[in-house]
Coordinates of C-alpha atoms (C1' of nucleotides) in Angstrom, one line a residue:
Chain A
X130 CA 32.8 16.5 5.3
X131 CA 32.8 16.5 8.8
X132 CA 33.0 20.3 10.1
X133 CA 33.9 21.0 14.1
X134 CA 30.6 22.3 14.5
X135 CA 28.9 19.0 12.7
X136 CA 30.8 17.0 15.4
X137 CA 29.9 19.0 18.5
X138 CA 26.3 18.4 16.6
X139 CA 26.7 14.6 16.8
X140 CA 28.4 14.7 20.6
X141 CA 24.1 15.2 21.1
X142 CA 23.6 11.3 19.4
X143 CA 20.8 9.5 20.5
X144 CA 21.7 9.3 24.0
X145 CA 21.7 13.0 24.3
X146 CA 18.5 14.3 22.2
X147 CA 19.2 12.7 18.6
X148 CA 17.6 9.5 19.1
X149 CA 14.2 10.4 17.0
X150 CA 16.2 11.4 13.8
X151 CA 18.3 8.5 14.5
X152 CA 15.3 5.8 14.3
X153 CA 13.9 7.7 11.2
X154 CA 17.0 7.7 9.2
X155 CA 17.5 3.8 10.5
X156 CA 13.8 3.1 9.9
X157 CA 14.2 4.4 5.7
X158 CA 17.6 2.1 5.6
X159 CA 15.8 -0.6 6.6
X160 CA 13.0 -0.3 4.8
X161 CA 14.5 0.2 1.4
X162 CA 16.9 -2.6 2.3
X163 CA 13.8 -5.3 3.4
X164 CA 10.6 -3.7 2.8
X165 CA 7.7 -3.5 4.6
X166 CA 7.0 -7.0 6.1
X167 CA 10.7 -6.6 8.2
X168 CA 10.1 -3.1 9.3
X169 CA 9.5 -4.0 13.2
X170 CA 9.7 -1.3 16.1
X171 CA 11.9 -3.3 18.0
X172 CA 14.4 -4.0 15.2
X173 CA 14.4 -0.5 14.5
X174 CA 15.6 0.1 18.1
X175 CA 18.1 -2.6 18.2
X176 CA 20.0 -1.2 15.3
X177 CA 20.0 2.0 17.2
X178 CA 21.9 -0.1 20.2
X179 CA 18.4 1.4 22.1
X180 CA 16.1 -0.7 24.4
X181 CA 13.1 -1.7 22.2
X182 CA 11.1 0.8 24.7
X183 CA 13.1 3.8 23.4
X184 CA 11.9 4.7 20.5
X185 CA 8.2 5.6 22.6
X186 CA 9.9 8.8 24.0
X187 CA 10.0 10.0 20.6
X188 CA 6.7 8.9 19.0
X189 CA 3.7 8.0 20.3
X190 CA 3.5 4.6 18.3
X191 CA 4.6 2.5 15.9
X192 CA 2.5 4.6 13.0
X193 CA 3.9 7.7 14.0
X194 CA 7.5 6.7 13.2
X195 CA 5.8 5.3 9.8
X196 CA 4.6 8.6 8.7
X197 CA 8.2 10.0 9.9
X198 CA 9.6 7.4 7.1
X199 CA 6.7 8.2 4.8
X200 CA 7.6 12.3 5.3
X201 CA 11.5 11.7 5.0
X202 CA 10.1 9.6 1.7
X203 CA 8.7 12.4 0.4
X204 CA 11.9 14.5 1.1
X205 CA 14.2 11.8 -1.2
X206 CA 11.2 12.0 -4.0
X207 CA 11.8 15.9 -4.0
X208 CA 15.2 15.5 -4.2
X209 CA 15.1 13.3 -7.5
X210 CA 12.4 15.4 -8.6
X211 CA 14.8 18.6 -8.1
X212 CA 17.9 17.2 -9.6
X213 CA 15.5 15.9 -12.6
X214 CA 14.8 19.5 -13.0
X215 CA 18.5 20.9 -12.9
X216 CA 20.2 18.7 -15.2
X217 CA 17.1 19.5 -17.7
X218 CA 17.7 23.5 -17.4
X219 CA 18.1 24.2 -21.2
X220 CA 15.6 22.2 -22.3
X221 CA 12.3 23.3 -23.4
X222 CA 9.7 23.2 -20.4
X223 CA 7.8 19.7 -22.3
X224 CA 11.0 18.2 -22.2
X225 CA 11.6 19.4 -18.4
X226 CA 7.8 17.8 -17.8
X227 CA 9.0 14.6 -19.4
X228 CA 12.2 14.6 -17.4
X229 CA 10.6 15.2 -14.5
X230 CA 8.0 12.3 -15.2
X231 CA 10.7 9.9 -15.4
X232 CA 12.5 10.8 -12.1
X233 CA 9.1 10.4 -10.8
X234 CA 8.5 7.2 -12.1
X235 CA 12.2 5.8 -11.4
X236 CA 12.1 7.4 -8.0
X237 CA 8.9 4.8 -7.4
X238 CA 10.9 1.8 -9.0
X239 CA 13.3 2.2 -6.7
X240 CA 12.0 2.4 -3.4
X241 CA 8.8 0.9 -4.2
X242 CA 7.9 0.0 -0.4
X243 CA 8.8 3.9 0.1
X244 CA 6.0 4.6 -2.1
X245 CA 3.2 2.5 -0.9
X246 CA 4.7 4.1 3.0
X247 CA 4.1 7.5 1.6
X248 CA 0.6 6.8 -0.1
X249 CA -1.1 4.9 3.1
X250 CA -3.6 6.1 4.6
X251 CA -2.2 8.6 7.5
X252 CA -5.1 11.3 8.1
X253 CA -4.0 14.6 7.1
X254 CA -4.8 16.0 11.2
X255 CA -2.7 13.6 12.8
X256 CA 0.3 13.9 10.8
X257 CA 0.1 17.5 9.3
X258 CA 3.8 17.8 8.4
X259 CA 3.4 14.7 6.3
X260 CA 0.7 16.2 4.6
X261 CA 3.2 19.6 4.2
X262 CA 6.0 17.1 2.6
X263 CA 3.5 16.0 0.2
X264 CA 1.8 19.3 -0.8
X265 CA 5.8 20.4 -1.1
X266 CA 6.4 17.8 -3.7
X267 CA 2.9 18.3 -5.7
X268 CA 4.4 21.7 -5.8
X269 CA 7.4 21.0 -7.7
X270 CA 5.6 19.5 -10.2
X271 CA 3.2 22.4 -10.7
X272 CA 6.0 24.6 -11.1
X273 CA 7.0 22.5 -14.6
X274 CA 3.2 23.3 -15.5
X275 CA 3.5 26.8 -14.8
X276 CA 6.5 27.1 -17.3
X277 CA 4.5 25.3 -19.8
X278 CA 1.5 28.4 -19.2
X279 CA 4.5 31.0 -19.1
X280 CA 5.4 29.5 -22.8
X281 CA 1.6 29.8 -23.5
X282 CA 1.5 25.8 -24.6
X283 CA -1.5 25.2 -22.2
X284 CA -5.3 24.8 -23.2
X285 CA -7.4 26.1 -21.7
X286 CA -8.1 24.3 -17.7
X287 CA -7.1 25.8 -14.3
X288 CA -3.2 25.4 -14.4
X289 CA -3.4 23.3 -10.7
X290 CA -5.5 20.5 -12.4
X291 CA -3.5 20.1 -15.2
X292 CA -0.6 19.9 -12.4
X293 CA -3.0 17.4 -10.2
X294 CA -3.4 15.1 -14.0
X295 CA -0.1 14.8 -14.6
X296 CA 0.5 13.5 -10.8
X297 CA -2.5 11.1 -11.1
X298 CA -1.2 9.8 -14.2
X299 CA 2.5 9.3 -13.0
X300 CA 1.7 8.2 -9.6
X301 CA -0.9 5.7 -11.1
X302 CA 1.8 4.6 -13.8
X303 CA 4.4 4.0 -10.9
X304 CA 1.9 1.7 -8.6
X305 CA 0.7 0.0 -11.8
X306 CA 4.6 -0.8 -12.4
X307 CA 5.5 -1.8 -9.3
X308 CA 2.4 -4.3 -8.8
X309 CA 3.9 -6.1 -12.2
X310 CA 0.2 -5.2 -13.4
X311 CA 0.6 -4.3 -17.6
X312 CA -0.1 -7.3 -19.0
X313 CA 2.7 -8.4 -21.7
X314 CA 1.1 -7.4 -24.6
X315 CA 0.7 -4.3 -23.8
X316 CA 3.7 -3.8 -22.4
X317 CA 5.2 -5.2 -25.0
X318 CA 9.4 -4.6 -25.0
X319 CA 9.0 -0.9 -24.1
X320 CA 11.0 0.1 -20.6
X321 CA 9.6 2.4 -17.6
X322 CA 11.5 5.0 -19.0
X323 CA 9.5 4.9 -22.6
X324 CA 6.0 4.3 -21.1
X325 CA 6.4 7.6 -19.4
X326 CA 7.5 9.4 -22.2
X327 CA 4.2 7.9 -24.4
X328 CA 2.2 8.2 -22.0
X329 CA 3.0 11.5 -20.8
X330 CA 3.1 12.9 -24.3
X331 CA -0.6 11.1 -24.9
X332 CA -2.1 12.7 -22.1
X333 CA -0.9 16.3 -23.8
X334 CA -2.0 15.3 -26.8
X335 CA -5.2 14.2 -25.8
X336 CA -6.8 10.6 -26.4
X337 CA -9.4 11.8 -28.7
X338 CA -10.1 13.5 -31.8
Chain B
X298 CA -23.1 -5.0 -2.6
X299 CA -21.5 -8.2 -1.9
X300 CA -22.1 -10.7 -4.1
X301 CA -21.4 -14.4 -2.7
X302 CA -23.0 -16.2 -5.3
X303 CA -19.4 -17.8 -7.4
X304 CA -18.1 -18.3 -3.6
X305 CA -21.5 -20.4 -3.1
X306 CA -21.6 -22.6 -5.8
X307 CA -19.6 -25.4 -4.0
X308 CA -22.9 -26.8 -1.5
X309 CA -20.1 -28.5 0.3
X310 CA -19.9 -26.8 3.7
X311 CA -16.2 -26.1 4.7
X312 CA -16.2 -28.9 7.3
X313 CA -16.4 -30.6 4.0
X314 CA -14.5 -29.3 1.5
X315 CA -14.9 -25.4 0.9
X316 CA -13.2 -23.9 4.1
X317 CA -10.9 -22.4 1.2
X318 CA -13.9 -20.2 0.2
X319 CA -14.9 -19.6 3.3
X320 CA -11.7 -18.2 4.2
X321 CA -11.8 -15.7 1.1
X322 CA -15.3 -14.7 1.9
X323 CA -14.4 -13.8 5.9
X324 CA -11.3 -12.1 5.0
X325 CA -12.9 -9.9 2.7
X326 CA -15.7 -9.5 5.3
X327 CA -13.1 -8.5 7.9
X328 CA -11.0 -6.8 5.5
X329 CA -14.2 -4.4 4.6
X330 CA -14.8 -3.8 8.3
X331 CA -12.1 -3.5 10.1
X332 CA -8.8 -2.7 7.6
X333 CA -5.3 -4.6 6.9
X334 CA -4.0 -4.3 10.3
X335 CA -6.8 -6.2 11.7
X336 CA -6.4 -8.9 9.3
X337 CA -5.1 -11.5 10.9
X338 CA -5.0 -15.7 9.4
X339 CA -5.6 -16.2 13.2
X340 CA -8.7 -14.0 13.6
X341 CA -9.8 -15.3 9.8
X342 CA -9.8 -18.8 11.4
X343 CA -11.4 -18.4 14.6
X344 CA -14.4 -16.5 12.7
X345 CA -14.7 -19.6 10.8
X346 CA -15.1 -21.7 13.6
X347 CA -11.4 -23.8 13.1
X348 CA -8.3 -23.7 14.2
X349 CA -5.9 -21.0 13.7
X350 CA -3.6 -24.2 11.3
X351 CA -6.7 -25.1 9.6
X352 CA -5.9 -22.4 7.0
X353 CA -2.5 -24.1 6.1
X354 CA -4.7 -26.8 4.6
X355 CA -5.4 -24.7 1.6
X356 CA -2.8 -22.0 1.9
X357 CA 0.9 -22.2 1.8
X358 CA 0.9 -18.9 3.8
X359 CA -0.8 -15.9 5.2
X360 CA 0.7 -14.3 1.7
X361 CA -1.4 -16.5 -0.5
X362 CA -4.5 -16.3 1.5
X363 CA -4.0 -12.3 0.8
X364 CA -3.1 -12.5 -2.6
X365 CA -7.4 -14.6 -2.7
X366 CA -8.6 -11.6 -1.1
X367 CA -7.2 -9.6 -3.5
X368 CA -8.4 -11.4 -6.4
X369 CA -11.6 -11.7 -4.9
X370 CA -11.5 -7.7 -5.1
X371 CA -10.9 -7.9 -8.6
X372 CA -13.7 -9.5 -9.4
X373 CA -15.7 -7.1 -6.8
X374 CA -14.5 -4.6 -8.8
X375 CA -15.4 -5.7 -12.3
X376 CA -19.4 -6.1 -11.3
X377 CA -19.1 -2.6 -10.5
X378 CA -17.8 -1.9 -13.7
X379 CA -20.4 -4.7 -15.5
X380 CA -22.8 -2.8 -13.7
X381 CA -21.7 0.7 -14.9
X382 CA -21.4 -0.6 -18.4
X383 CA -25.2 -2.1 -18.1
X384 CA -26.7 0.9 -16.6
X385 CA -25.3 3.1 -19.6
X386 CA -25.9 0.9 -22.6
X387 CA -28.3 4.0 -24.1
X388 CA -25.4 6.6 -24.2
X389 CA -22.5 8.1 -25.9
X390 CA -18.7 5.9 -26.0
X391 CA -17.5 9.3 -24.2
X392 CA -20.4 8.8 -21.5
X393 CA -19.8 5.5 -20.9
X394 CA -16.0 6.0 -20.4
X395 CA -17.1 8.5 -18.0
X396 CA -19.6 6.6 -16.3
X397 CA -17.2 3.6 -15.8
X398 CA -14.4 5.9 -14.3
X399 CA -16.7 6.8 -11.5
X400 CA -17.7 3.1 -10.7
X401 CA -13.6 2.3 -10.4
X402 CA -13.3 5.7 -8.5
X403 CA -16.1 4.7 -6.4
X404 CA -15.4 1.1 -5.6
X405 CA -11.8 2.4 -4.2
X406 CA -13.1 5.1 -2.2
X407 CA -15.7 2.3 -0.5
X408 CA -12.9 -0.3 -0.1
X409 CA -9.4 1.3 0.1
X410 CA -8.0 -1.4 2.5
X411 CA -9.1 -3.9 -0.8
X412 CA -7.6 -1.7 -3.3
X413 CA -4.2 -1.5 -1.7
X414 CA -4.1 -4.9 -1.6
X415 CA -5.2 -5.8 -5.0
X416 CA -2.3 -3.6 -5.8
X417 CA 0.4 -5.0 -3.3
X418 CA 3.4 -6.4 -4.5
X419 CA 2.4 -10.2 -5.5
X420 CA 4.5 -11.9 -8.3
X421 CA 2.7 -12.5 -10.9
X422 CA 4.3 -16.1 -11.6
X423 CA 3.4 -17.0 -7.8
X424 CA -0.1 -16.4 -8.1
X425 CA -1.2 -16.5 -11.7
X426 CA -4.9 -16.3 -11.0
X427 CA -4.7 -13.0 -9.5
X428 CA -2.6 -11.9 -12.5
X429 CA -4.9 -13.4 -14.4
X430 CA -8.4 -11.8 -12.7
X431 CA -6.7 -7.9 -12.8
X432 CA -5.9 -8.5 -16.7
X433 CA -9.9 -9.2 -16.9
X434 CA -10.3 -5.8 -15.4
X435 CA -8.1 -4.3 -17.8
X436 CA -10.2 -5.8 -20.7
X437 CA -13.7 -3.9 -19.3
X438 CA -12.1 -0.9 -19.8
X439 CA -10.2 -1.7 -22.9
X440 CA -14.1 -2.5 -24.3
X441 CA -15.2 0.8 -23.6
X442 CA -12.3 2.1 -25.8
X443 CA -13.0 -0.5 -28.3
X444 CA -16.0 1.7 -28.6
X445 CA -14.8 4.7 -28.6
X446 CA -12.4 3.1 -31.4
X447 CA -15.5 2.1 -33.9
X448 CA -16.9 5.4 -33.4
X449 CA -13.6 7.0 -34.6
X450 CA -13.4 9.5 -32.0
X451 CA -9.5 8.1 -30.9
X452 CA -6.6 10.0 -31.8
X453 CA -3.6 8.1 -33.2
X454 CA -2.6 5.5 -30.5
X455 CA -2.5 2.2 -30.2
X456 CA -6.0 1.0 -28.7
X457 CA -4.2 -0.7 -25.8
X458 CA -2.1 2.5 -24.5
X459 CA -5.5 4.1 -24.7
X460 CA -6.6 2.0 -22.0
X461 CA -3.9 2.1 -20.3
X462 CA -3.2 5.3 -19.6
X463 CA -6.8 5.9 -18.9
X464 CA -6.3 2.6 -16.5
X465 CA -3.1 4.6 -15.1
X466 CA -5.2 8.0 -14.2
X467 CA -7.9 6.0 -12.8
X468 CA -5.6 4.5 -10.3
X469 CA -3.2 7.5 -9.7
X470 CA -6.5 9.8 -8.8
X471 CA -8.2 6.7 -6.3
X472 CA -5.1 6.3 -4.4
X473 CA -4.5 10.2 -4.4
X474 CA -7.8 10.7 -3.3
X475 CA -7.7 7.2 -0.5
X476 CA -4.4 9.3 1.2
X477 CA -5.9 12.3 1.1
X478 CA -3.2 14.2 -0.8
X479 CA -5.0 16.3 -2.6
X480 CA -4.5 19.7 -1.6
X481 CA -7.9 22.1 -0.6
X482 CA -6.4 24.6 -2.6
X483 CA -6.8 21.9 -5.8
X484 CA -9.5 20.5 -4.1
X485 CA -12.2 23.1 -3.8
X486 CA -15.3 21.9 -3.2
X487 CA -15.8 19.0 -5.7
X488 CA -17.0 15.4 -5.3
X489 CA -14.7 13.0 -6.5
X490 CA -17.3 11.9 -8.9
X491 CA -16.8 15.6 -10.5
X492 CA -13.2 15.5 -10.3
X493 CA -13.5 12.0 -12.3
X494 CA -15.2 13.7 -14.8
X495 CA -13.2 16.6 -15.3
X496 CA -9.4 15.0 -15.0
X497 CA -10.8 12.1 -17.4
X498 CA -12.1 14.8 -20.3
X499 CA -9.0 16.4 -19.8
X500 CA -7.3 13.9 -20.8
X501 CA -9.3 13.2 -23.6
X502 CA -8.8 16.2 -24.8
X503 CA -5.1 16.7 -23.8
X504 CA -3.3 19.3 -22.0
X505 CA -1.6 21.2 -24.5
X506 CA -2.9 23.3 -27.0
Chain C
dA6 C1' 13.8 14.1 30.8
dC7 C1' 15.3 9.9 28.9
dC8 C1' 15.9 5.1 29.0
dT9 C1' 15.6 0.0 30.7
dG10 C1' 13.5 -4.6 31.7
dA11 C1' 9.7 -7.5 32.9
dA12 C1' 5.2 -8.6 31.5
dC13 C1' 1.0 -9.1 28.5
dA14 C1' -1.7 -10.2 24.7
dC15 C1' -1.1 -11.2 20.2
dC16 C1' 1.0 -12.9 15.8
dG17 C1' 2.7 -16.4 11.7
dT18 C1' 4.6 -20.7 11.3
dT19 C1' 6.2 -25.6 12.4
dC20 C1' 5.6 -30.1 14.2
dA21 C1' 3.6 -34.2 16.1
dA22 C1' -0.5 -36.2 16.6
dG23 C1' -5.5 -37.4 16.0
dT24 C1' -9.7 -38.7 12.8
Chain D
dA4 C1' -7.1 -35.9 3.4
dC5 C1' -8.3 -32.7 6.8
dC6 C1' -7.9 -30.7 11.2
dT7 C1' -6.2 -30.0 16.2
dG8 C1' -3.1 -28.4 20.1
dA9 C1' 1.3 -27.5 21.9
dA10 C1' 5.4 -24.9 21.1
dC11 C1' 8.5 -21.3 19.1
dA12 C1' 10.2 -16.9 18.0
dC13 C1' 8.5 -12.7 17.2
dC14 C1' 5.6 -8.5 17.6
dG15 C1' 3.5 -3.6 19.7
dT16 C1' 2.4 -1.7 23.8
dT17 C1' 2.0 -0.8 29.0
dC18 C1' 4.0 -0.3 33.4
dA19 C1' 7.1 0.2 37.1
dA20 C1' 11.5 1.4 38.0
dG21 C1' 16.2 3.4 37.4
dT22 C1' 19.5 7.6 36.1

DNA sequence: ACCTGAACACCGTTCAAGT
DNA sequence: ACCTGAACACCGTTCAAGT
């Protein structure tokens, strides 16, 4: 695991140069362990054995190590995304939609304080690599649509929007979930994992005649 | 815009008995001006001429005092829905759907801060009232399916997921749109009123052929 | 260049006390 | 019952200083 060249990497820690990816990766532990309300510069700092001034050298203020977390968020949501989409490589590119819907959806279960970090409102200028991280994601899902066209399954709409309605739907779904919003009986006894599926499948079906 | 009357019923002054309202009514105030961060109980307190523990009267915590506001934006936004709903009454099931999509679209892109609260993580059994007023929501938009339901122009679903996955889009596209994660490239040069229209009768129509 | 420590203005919350 | 004021532990941020 750990090469020669990965330790005379880490001989640079913190004290040396390393301290900014240090905070991030402490700041995501932290944030999926406690949420939101806990997340405090200065804690962040004193897990990294830092002075609670440190962490300034590195980012300009406390929102800029936010949208750090929010972008490295967005990295661990492309990973599920990816591994959604290699375990589902014979399958037909519906069920690969499906598949990737839940990992979506599951993804935002999970680190639902992740989520509502990712989605806050951090303009586009100030933090343009964030905004990268997020187009990179969007991407991976067009790329399920695209397979979908490729099979010659789609109707007939500009192949990005139907990628853009299938995020609004499953990123809607997730923050619906995670608020504890669907009322019982509509919920009924149906898990995460089935609502995706039915609604998913609705939406390609369309809702009316 | 804002409509105080419910909030005003109680003639008692808060001196006397409706600082509780009062509270609700300057922290939405405060939360429409000036965003989250600025919300403070503190600043709340001091704008309603009391001490910063006055609050604690009628509050167990800063928490529930949030978890007001955000009901109080539930019922913000079902007038803008009611007032959707009664400014359509002459069209089409399909128009009105449409016509109601853009007031819930609208009312989050005039108070984002309100929306993200409304759909912050508050257990349901804690604060039943709020649970209660976002169910109410639901049930405006479930009426306009009801609708399209008695003009039998819905597919084969039950009438609830209807809603609710029209409900889910809604939500996805508002806080998409609130982050600014929508590409340009996706993006092009349409209003988010447009885009309402267009994801919504994609989905009514469904993606795939 | 990178980090520390003192200082400042603010925060939510608790407690004892006042009416 | 309703509100106040002092106190506590925390926070983000700035500044001068140390290496």
């Amino acid at each position: 695991m750990l090469s020669v060249s990965t330790l005379e990497k880490d001989k640079q820690k913190y004290h040396h140069g390393d301290l900014r990816n240090t905070l991030i990766q402490i700041g995501t532990e932290m944030l999926i362990e406690s949420g939101a309300d806990e997340l405090s510069l200065r804690k962040i700092a004193q897990r990294a054995g830092v002075s609670h001034n440190a962490p300034y050298q590195h980012f300009a203020d406390k929102n800029a190590l936010l949208a750090a977390i929010a972008e490295e968020g967005f990295r661990l949501l492309g990973d599920a995304i990816d591994e959604a989409l290699q375990n589902s490589q014979t399958l037909s590119p519906h069920a690969r939609l499906l598949a990737v819907s839940r990992a979506y959806v599951a993804f935002a279960l999970q680190y639902p304080t992740h989520l509502q970090l990712m989605f806050g409102a951090f303009a586009s200028e100030t933090y343009p690599s964030l905004a990268n991280r997020s187009h990179q994601t969007l991407a991976k899902l067009m790329s399920v649509v695209a397979e979908l066209e490729q099979a010659g399954q789609l109707a007939e709409n500009p192949i990005y929007d139907v990628g853009m309605v299938v995020w609004i739907a499953l990123h809607g779904l997730s923050v619906i979930l995670n608020a504890g919003k669907i009322p019982d009986y509509i919920r009924q006894d149906r898990t995460p994992e089935i609502l995706v599926n039915q609604f998913i499948d609705m939406i390609c079906k369309g809702l009316l005649k």
